[in-house]
Amino acid sequence: MPIEPASAWGEFMAAARARVAQPQALEARGTLTRLTGLVLEAAGLRVPVGAQCQMRMPGQEPVLAEVVGFAGDKAFLMPAGDIHGLSSGASVTPAAPYVPAPRLGAAGGESLDTSAGVLRLPVGAGLLGRVVDSQGQPLDHGGPLAGVTALPMDRSPINAMERDPVREPLDTGVRAINALLTVGRGQRLGLFAGSGVGKSVLLGMMARYTRADVIVVGLIGERGREVKEFVEDILGAQDRGRSVVVAAPADASPLLRMQGAAYATAIAEHFRDQGLHVLLLMDSLTRYAMAQREIALAIGEPPATKGYPPSCFAKLPALVERSGNGLNGVGSITAFYTVLSEGDDQQDPIADAARAILDGHIVLSRALAEGGHYPAIDIEQSASRVMHNVVQREHFDMARSFRAIYSRYQKSRDLIQVGAYMSGSDPQLDEAIRLQPGMVGFLQQSMFEAAPMDDCLAAMGQVLEG
C-alpha cells in the first residue's frame, strides 16, 4: 500500500523537530600548518591549553598531541608520539576521552563528563599489580585493564587548613633513615645525588620494606632497562600485588614524561581518597623539570637560571603539593622524589628549588659510594624537617648525639689519618674515634636486609654506649 505524501511529510518533520530539540556541538577542526623543532602549529582550532588533540593524515594512524600554548588563532601542540608521515594540511581535532571497556555485571549509572579534549586516564583497584605507560596503556602483557574509572588529571588543590599535620612515624626499613632521619606518614622528601650513586637501589629498599597499603612508582625519564628490573628484582611477587608502576622512560617525548609524573600522582591521590596509606616513589623529579624545560623553550619561553625557564619552577610545587595527608586525616601519600644533582652540585637550580619545597632531603655522597659505603647517605647534609614531631624525646636526643659525635670525627678525619692528632688532647674527639667503627657499621646496610624501627633504636643505643 503506497504511503500518503502528507503522512510521509509529517514523519519527516517530526524527526527533524526531534533532532533540533537535541542540539549537538559542532566538531572543532583545524589544519596543521607548521613544524618547528618539537612544536607543531595548527590554524583554525580553538581549544584550551591542556586539551588533547589528534592529528590525522589519510591512510595513517592518528598522532596524539596536547595543546601547550597559542598565539592569536594558532595553537601550539606538543606530540606524544612519532610524527613521521605528517605534513602540512593534516587535520587536527580534539581527541575523545579514555572510556574503560564495559564489564558484565558492572554497576551502571555513574555520571562521567566525557567532553572531548580533556585528558582522562584510568585509575582504580584494577591498576594494582600492573605496569602502564603515561597514557594508561598496559606494558606488562596482562590484558586490558578492568576495574578502573576514567578520571581527569587536573584536580583542585587541597586547602592547607584541612590537611592533618604530620604526626605519625613511618617505618621505611632503612636503618640510617629510621634512626637519624625519621620519616613521618604524609611527608615529602627528596633523594639528592649525582648519577650512579645508588638512588634507585635506595628507592627499591623503601618500596620493599616500607609499611604502606599501596605503592605507586613513577619511573620518569630514566633508563628503560630499569623498568623491568624494578618490577621483577626489587618489587618481586610479594609486593607487586599492592603496587602500580607508571613508566615514561628517557626515550619518551617530553609531553609523556610530564604526563607520567602527573598520572602517577593522580593514581596515588585516588587511593588516598579511599582512606589508604600510599607510598609514592618518583624517579626522578629532575627529569620532570627537564621535560618542562624542553616544552617551554620549544614554544618560545625565555630561559632564566641555567637554561630553565620560569615555568619549570612553577610546575615543581604544583606537582609536589598534591601529595601529603588527605582531607581531615583520611588517607595519606608519603612521597620520595629523587633529584639528580648534575655534576654532584647541590646548588643546581632544580635541586635548590626542590630542597625549598620538600619536607626534608636525604643527600647521597659519591665519596661514600666509592668507598663501598651503602646506602651512601651523608647524614651531615641530610635532614628531616618533621622528625621532632614524630619521634619520642629520647629518640630525638639519641639521634642528635649520634650526629654530633659522627660530625666531630669527620671534621678531624684528615688530622687523624696523617697522625697529627695526639690522643688525650680532646676528650670529645677521643670518644668519637672510639665509637667511629660502630657508627660506620650502623649506617651500612645490605639492600636485602630489613631494619625495623625498634631494632634501629636498640642498635643506635648500643653504638652510643660503645
Coordinates of C-alpha atoms in Angstrom, one line a residue:
M1 CA 0.0 0.0 0.0
P2 CA 1.6 3.3 -1.0
I3 CA 2.4 5.8 1.7
E4 CA 0.4 9.0 1.6
P5 CA 2.6 12.1 0.9
A6 CA 1.1 14.0 3.8
S7 CA 1.9 11.2 6.2
A8 CA 5.5 10.9 4.9
W9 CA 5.9 14.6 5.2
G10 CA 4.6 14.6 8.7
E11 CA 7.0 11.8 9.8
F12 CA 9.9 13.8 8.2
M13 CA 9.0 17.0 10.0
A14 CA 8.6 15.1 13.4
A15 CA 12.1 13.6 13.0
A16 CA 13.6 17.0 12.1
R17 CA 12.0 18.6 15.2
A18 CA 13.4 15.8 17.4
R19 CA 17.0 16.4 16.0
V20 CA 16.6 20.2 16.6
A21 CA 15.4 19.7 20.1
Q22 CA 18.7 17.9 21.0
P23 CA 21.4 20.3 19.7
Q24 CA 24.9 18.9 19.3
A25 CA 28.1 20.8 19.4
L26 CA 29.9 21.3 16.1
E27 CA 33.1 19.4 15.8
A28 CA 36.2 21.7 16.1
R29 CA 38.7 21.1 13.4
G30 CA 42.0 22.7 12.5
T31 CA 44.8 22.3 10.0
L32 CA 48.4 21.6 10.6
T33 CA 50.5 24.5 9.2
R34 CA 54.0 24.4 10.6
L35 CA 56.5 22.2 12.4
T36 CA 59.4 23.8 14.3
G37 CA 61.6 21.6 16.4
L38 CA 59.3 19.8 18.8
V39 CA 56.3 22.1 18.4
L40 CA 53.5 21.9 15.8
E41 CA 51.2 24.8 14.8
A42 CA 47.6 24.3 13.9
A43 CA 45.4 27.0 12.4
G44 CA 41.6 27.3 12.9
L45 CA 41.4 25.3 16.1
R46 CA 40.1 26.9 19.3
V47 CA 40.7 24.6 22.2
P48 CA 42.0 25.3 25.7
V49 CA 45.6 24.8 26.9
G50 CA 45.9 21.2 28.1
A51 CA 43.4 19.8 25.6
Q52 CA 44.2 16.5 23.8
C53 CA 44.1 16.5 20.0
Q54 CA 44.6 14.0 17.2
M55 CA 46.5 14.8 14.0
R56 CA 45.4 12.7 11.0
M57 CA 46.7 12.1 7.6
P58 CA 44.7 9.9 5.1
G59 CA 45.7 6.3 5.4
Q60 CA 47.8 6.8 8.6
E61 CA 47.2 6.2 12.3
P62 CA 46.4 9.4 14.2
V63 CA 49.1 11.1 16.3
L64 CA 48.1 12.3 19.8
A65 CA 49.2 15.8 20.8
E66 CA 48.5 18.3 23.6
V67 CA 47.9 22.0 23.3
V68 CA 50.7 23.7 25.2
G69 CA 50.1 27.3 24.0
F70 CA 48.6 29.6 21.5
A71 CA 49.2 32.9 19.6
G72 CA 46.1 34.5 18.0
D73 CA 44.3 31.9 16.0
K74 CA 47.2 29.4 16.1
A75 CA 47.5 26.6 18.6
F76 CA 50.9 25.2 19.6
L77 CA 50.9 21.4 20.1
M78 CA 53.4 19.0 21.6
P79 CA 53.2 15.5 20.1
A80 CA 53.0 12.4 22.3
G81 CA 54.2 10.0 19.6
D82 CA 56.1 9.6 16.4
I83 CA 55.3 12.4 13.9
H84 CA 56.9 10.8 10.8
G85 CA 54.5 11.0 7.9
L86 CA 52.7 14.2 9.0
S87 CA 52.7 17.0 6.5
S88 CA 51.1 20.4 6.1
G89 CA 47.4 20.2 5.8
A90 CA 46.8 17.4 8.2
S91 CA 43.5 17.7 10.1
V92 CA 43.6 18.4 13.8
T93 CA 40.6 17.5 16.0
P94 CA 40.0 17.2 19.8
A95 CA 40.6 13.7 21.0
A96 CA 37.9 11.5 22.5
P97 CA 38.4 10.8 26.2
Y98 CA 39.5 7.5 27.6
V99 CA 36.5 5.3 28.4
P100 CA 37.1 1.9 30.2
A101 CA 35.7 -1.2 28.5
P102 CA 32.4 -2.3 29.9
R103 CA 32.3 -5.4 32.0
L104 CA 29.4 -7.9 32.6
G105 CA 27.8 -7.2 36.0
A106 CA 29.4 -3.8 36.4
A107 CA 27.3 -1.3 38.3
G108 CA 26.0 1.4 35.9
G109 CA 24.7 4.9 36.5
E110 CA 28.0 6.6 37.1
S111 CA 28.0 10.1 35.8
L112 CA 31.1 10.9 33.9
D113 CA 31.9 14.0 31.9
T114 CA 33.1 12.8 28.6
S115 CA 33.6 16.0 26.7
A116 CA 36.3 15.7 24.1
G117 CA 39.8 17.2 24.6
V118 CA 40.1 16.8 28.4
L119 CA 42.8 14.4 29.5
R120 CA 41.3 11.4 31.4
L121 CA 43.2 8.3 32.3
P122 CA 42.2 5.1 34.1
V123 CA 42.6 4.9 37.9
G124 CA 41.3 2.3 40.4
A125 CA 42.0 -1.0 42.0
G126 CA 42.4 -2.6 38.6
L127 CA 45.8 -1.0 38.3
L128 CA 47.2 -2.9 41.3
G129 CA 49.9 -5.3 40.1
R130 CA 50.1 -3.7 36.7
V131 CA 52.7 -1.7 34.7
V132 CA 51.3 1.0 32.5
D133 CA 52.7 3.9 30.4
S134 CA 51.9 7.6 30.7
Q135 CA 48.6 7.1 28.7
G136 CA 47.3 4.3 30.8
Q137 CA 48.1 1.6 28.3
P138 CA 49.4 -1.7 29.9
L139 CA 53.0 -2.6 29.3
D140 CA 53.1 -6.0 31.1
H141 CA 51.1 -8.0 28.5
G142 CA 48.5 -8.7 31.2
G143 CA 45.5 -7.9 29.1
P144 CA 43.2 -4.9 29.1
L145 CA 42.6 -3.0 32.4
A146 CA 39.5 -3.9 34.4
G147 CA 38.0 -2.3 37.5
V148 CA 39.2 1.2 36.5
T149 CA 37.5 4.5 36.0
A150 CA 38.5 7.3 33.7
L151 CA 39.1 10.5 35.7
P152 CA 40.6 13.9 34.7
M153 CA 44.2 14.5 35.7
D154 CA 43.6 18.1 36.8
R155 CA 42.5 18.4 40.4
S156 CA 41.8 21.3 42.7
P157 CA 44.5 21.7 45.4
I158 CA 43.6 20.8 49.0
N159 CA 43.0 23.6 51.5
A160 CA 46.1 23.7 53.7
M161 CA 43.9 24.1 56.8
E162 CA 42.1 20.9 56.0
R163 CA 45.2 18.7 56.0
D164 CA 46.3 17.0 59.2
P165 CA 49.9 17.7 60.2
V166 CA 52.5 15.0 60.0
R167 CA 52.4 13.3 63.5
E168 CA 52.9 9.6 62.9
P169 CA 56.3 8.0 62.2
L170 CA 56.7 5.7 59.2
D171 CA 59.0 2.7 59.2
T172 CA 61.0 2.6 55.9
G173 CA 63.1 -0.4 56.8
V174 CA 66.3 1.6 56.2
R175 CA 68.4 1.9 59.4
A176 CA 70.0 5.3 58.8
I177 CA 66.6 6.8 57.8
N178 CA 64.6 5.3 60.7
A179 CA 67.1 6.3 63.4
L180 CA 68.5 9.6 62.2
L181 CA 66.1 11.0 59.5
T182 CA 62.8 9.6 60.7
V183 CA 60.1 9.9 58.2
G184 CA 56.5 10.9 59.1
R185 CA 53.4 9.5 57.3
G186 CA 52.4 12.1 54.8
Q187 CA 55.9 13.6 54.5
R188 CA 57.5 14.5 51.2
L189 CA 61.3 14.0 50.9
G190 CA 63.9 14.3 48.2
L191 CA 66.8 11.9 47.5
F192 CA 69.6 14.2 46.2
A193 CA 72.6 12.7 44.4
G194 CA 74.5 12.6 41.2
S195 CA 74.2 9.8 38.7
G196 CA 75.3 6.3 39.7
V197 CA 75.4 6.8 43.5
G198 CA 72.5 4.5 44.4
K199 CA 69.3 6.5 44.3
S200 CA 67.3 3.7 42.5
V201 CA 68.6 1.0 44.9
L202 CA 67.6 3.0 47.9
L203 CA 64.1 3.6 46.4
G204 CA 63.8 -0.1 45.9
M205 CA 64.7 -0.8 49.5
M206 CA 62.0 1.6 50.7
A207 CA 59.5 0.1 48.3
R208 CA 60.2 -3.4 49.7
Y209 CA 60.3 -2.6 53.4
T210 CA 58.0 0.5 54.0
R211 CA 54.7 -0.2 55.7
A212 CA 52.1 1.1 53.2
D213 CA 48.8 -0.1 51.8
V214 CA 49.6 0.8 48.2
I215 CA 52.9 1.6 46.4
V216 CA 52.9 3.8 43.3
V217 CA 56.1 4.0 41.4
G218 CA 56.7 6.6 38.7
L219 CA 59.8 5.9 36.6
I220 CA 60.1 9.3 34.8
G221 CA 62.8 9.9 32.2
E222 CA 65.1 7.2 33.5
R223 CA 66.7 4.2 31.7
G224 CA 64.2 1.8 30.1
R225 CA 66.2 -1.1 31.4
E226 CA 65.3 -0.2 35.0
V227 CA 61.6 -0.7 34.4
K228 CA 61.6 -4.5 34.2
E229 CA 64.4 -4.8 36.8
F230 CA 62.5 -2.7 39.3
V231 CA 59.3 -4.8 38.8
E232 CA 61.0 -8.2 38.9
D233 CA 64.1 -7.8 41.0
I234 CA 63.0 -5.1 43.5
L235 CA 59.3 -5.4 43.9
G236 CA 59.0 -9.1 43.2
A237 CA 55.9 -11.2 43.5
Q238 CA 55.4 -10.4 47.2
D239 CA 54.9 -6.6 46.8
R240 CA 53.8 -6.4 43.2
G241 CA 50.2 -7.1 44.1
R242 CA 50.0 -3.8 46.0
S243 CA 52.0 -1.8 43.6
V244 CA 51.3 0.3 40.4
V245 CA 54.2 1.2 38.1
V246 CA 53.9 4.1 35.7
A247 CA 56.8 4.1 33.2
A248 CA 57.8 7.0 31.0
P249 CA 61.4 6.2 30.0
A250 CA 64.0 8.6 28.7
D251 CA 63.1 7.9 25.0
A252 CA 59.5 9.1 25.6
S253 CA 58.6 12.5 24.4
P254 CA 58.8 15.4 26.9
L255 CA 55.0 15.6 27.0
L256 CA 54.7 11.9 28.0
R257 CA 57.4 12.3 30.7
M258 CA 55.4 15.2 32.3
Q259 CA 52.2 13.3 31.9
G260 CA 53.6 10.2 33.5
A261 CA 54.5 12.2 36.7
A262 CA 51.1 13.7 36.8
Y263 CA 49.4 10.3 36.2
A264 CA 51.4 8.6 39.0
T265 CA 50.4 11.3 41.4
A266 CA 46.7 11.1 40.3
I267 CA 46.7 7.3 41.0
A268 CA 48.2 7.9 44.5
E269 CA 45.5 10.6 45.1
H270 CA 42.8 8.2 44.1
F271 CA 43.9 5.6 46.6
R272 CA 44.5 8.2 49.3
D273 CA 40.9 9.5 48.9
Q274 CA 39.8 5.9 49.7
G275 CA 41.4 6.2 53.1
L276 CA 44.6 4.2 52.2
H277 CA 48.2 5.0 53.1
V278 CA 50.1 5.3 49.9
L279 CA 53.9 5.3 49.3
L280 CA 54.7 7.4 46.1
L281 CA 58.2 6.8 44.7
M282 CA 59.1 9.1 41.7
D283 CA 62.4 8.7 39.9
S284 CA 63.1 11.5 39.1
L285 CA 61.8 15.0 39.7
T286 CA 64.7 16.4 37.7
R287 CA 63.7 14.6 34.6
Y288 CA 60.2 16.0 35.0
A289 CA 61.7 19.6 35.2
M290 CA 63.8 18.9 32.1
A291 CA 60.8 17.8 30.2
Q292 CA 59.0 21.0 31.1
R293 CA 62.2 22.9 30.0
E294 CA 62.1 21.3 26.6
I295 CA 58.5 22.2 26.1
A296 CA 58.8 25.7 27.4
L297 CA 61.9 26.5 25.3
A298 CA 60.3 25.0 22.2
I299 CA 57.3 27.4 22.4
G300 CA 59.5 30.4 22.9
E301 CA 59.6 30.9 26.7
P302 CA 62.9 32.7 27.6
P303 CA 65.4 30.8 29.8
A304 CA 66.2 32.1 33.2
T305 CA 68.5 30.1 35.6
K306 CA 71.0 27.8 33.8
G307 CA 68.6 27.4 30.9
Y308 CA 65.5 26.6 33.0
P309 CA 62.5 28.9 32.2
P310 CA 60.4 30.3 35.0
S311 CA 57.6 27.8 34.3
C312 CA 59.8 24.9 35.5
F313 CA 60.0 26.4 39.0
A314 CA 56.2 26.9 39.0
K315 CA 55.5 23.3 37.9
L316 CA 57.5 21.7 40.7
P317 CA 55.5 22.9 43.7
A318 CA 52.2 22.3 41.8
L319 CA 53.2 18.6 41.4
V320 CA 54.7 18.1 44.9
E321 CA 51.9 19.8 46.8
R322 CA 49.4 17.2 45.5
S323 CA 51.0 14.6 47.9
G324 CA 50.7 14.6 51.7
N325 CA 47.9 13.8 54.1
G326 CA 44.4 13.8 52.8
L327 CA 41.3 15.8 53.9
N328 CA 40.7 15.7 57.6
G329 CA 43.1 12.8 58.2
V330 CA 41.6 10.4 55.7
G331 CA 44.4 8.6 53.9
S332 CA 48.0 9.8 53.2
I333 CA 50.6 10.0 50.5
T334 CA 54.2 9.7 51.7
A335 CA 56.4 10.7 48.7
F336 CA 60.0 10.3 47.9
Y337 CA 61.3 12.2 44.9
T338 CA 64.8 11.6 43.5
V339 CA 66.6 14.8 42.5
L340 CA 69.6 14.5 40.1
S341 CA 72.4 16.9 41.1
E342 CA 74.2 17.5 37.9
G343 CA 77.9 17.2 38.4
D344 CA 77.2 16.5 42.2
D345 CA 76.4 20.2 42.5
Q346 CA 74.0 20.6 45.5
Q347 CA 73.3 24.2 44.3
D348 CA 71.9 23.0 41.0
P349 CA 68.8 25.2 40.3
I350 CA 66.4 22.2 40.4
A351 CA 68.0 20.7 43.5
D352 CA 67.9 24.1 45.2
A353 CA 64.2 24.6 44.3
A354 CA 63.3 21.1 45.4
R355 CA 65.1 21.4 48.7
A356 CA 62.9 24.5 49.5
I357 CA 59.6 22.9 48.7
L358 CA 60.1 19.5 50.2
D359 CA 59.8 18.4 53.9
G360 CA 63.3 17.0 54.1
H361 CA 66.3 16.0 52.0
I362 CA 68.4 12.9 52.0
V363 CA 71.8 13.5 50.3
L364 CA 73.8 10.6 48.9
S365 CA 77.5 11.1 48.8
R366 CA 79.7 9.9 45.9
A367 CA 82.7 9.7 48.2
L368 CA 80.9 7.2 50.4
A369 CA 79.7 5.2 47.4
E370 CA 83.2 5.0 46.0
G371 CA 84.3 3.7 49.4
G372 CA 81.7 0.9 49.3
H373 CA 79.5 2.5 52.0
Y374 CA 75.9 1.7 51.1
P375 CA 73.4 3.2 51.3
A376 CA 75.7 6.2 50.7
I377 CA 73.6 8.6 52.9
D378 CA 75.5 11.7 54.1
I379 CA 73.8 12.2 57.5
E380 CA 75.6 15.5 58.0
Q381 CA 74.0 17.1 54.9
S382 CA 70.7 15.3 55.3
A383 CA 67.7 16.5 57.4
S384 CA 64.1 15.5 58.1
R385 CA 62.1 18.6 58.9
V386 CA 59.3 16.7 60.8
M387 CA 61.4 14.3 62.8
H388 CA 60.9 16.3 66.0
N389 CA 57.2 16.0 65.6
V390 CA 57.0 12.2 65.0
V391 CA 59.5 10.7 67.5
Q392 CA 59.8 10.5 71.3
R393 CA 62.1 12.8 73.1
E394 CA 64.6 10.0 73.9
H395 CA 64.9 9.0 70.3
F396 CA 65.5 12.6 69.2
D397 CA 68.2 13.2 71.8
M398 CA 70.0 10.0 70.8
A399 CA 69.9 10.9 67.1
R400 CA 71.3 14.3 67.9
S401 CA 74.1 12.9 70.0
F402 CA 74.9 10.4 67.2
R403 CA 75.1 13.1 64.6
A404 CA 77.2 15.3 66.8
I405 CA 79.8 12.6 67.5
Y406 CA 79.9 11.5 63.9
S407 CA 80.4 15.0 62.7
R408 CA 83.1 15.6 65.2
Y409 CA 85.1 12.7 63.8
Q410 CA 84.6 13.8 60.2
K411 CA 85.9 17.3 60.8
S412 CA 89.1 16.0 62.2
R413 CA 89.4 13.0 59.9
D414 CA 92.4 14.3 57.9
L415 CA 94.4 15.1 61.1
I416 CA 93.7 11.6 62.5
Q417 CA 94.7 9.8 59.3
V418 CA 98.1 11.6 58.9
G419 CA 98.8 11.0 62.6
A420 CA 98.8 14.7 63.6
Y421 CA 96.3 14.3 66.4
M422 CA 97.7 13.2 69.8
S423 CA 95.3 11.1 71.9
G424 CA 94.1 12.8 75.0
S425 CA 94.1 16.3 73.5
D426 CA 90.4 16.4 73.1
P427 CA 88.2 14.1 75.2
Q428 CA 85.2 14.5 72.9
L429 CA 87.3 13.6 69.8
D430 CA 88.7 10.6 71.7
E431 CA 85.2 9.4 72.2
A432 CA 84.4 10.0 68.5
I433 CA 87.4 7.9 67.5
R434 CA 86.4 5.1 69.8
L435 CA 82.8 5.0 68.5
Q436 CA 83.6 5.5 64.8
P437 CA 83.8 1.9 63.7
G438 CA 80.5 1.1 65.3
M439 CA 78.9 4.1 63.8
V440 CA 80.1 3.2 60.3
G441 CA 78.8 -0.3 60.7
F442 CA 75.4 1.0 61.9
L443 CA 75.0 3.3 58.9
Q444 CA 75.7 0.5 56.4
Q445 CA 73.0 -1.9 55.3
S446 CA 72.6 -4.5 52.6
M447 CA 69.8 -3.9 50.1
F448 CA 68.3 -7.3 51.0
E449 CA 68.3 -6.6 54.8
A450 CA 65.3 -5.0 56.5
A451 CA 65.8 -2.9 59.7
P452 CA 62.6 -2.4 61.7
M453 CA 62.2 0.8 63.7
D454 CA 62.5 -0.8 67.2
D455 CA 65.7 -2.7 66.2
C456 CA 67.2 0.6 64.8
L457 CA 66.7 2.4 68.1
A458 CA 68.2 -0.5 70.1
A459 CA 71.2 -0.7 67.8
M460 CA 71.8 3.0 68.0
G461 CA 71.7 2.9 71.7
Q462 CA 74.3 0.1 71.7
V463 CA 76.6 2.1 69.4
L464 CA 76.5 5.2 71.6
E465 CA 77.3 3.1 74.7
G466 CA 80.4 1.7 72.8

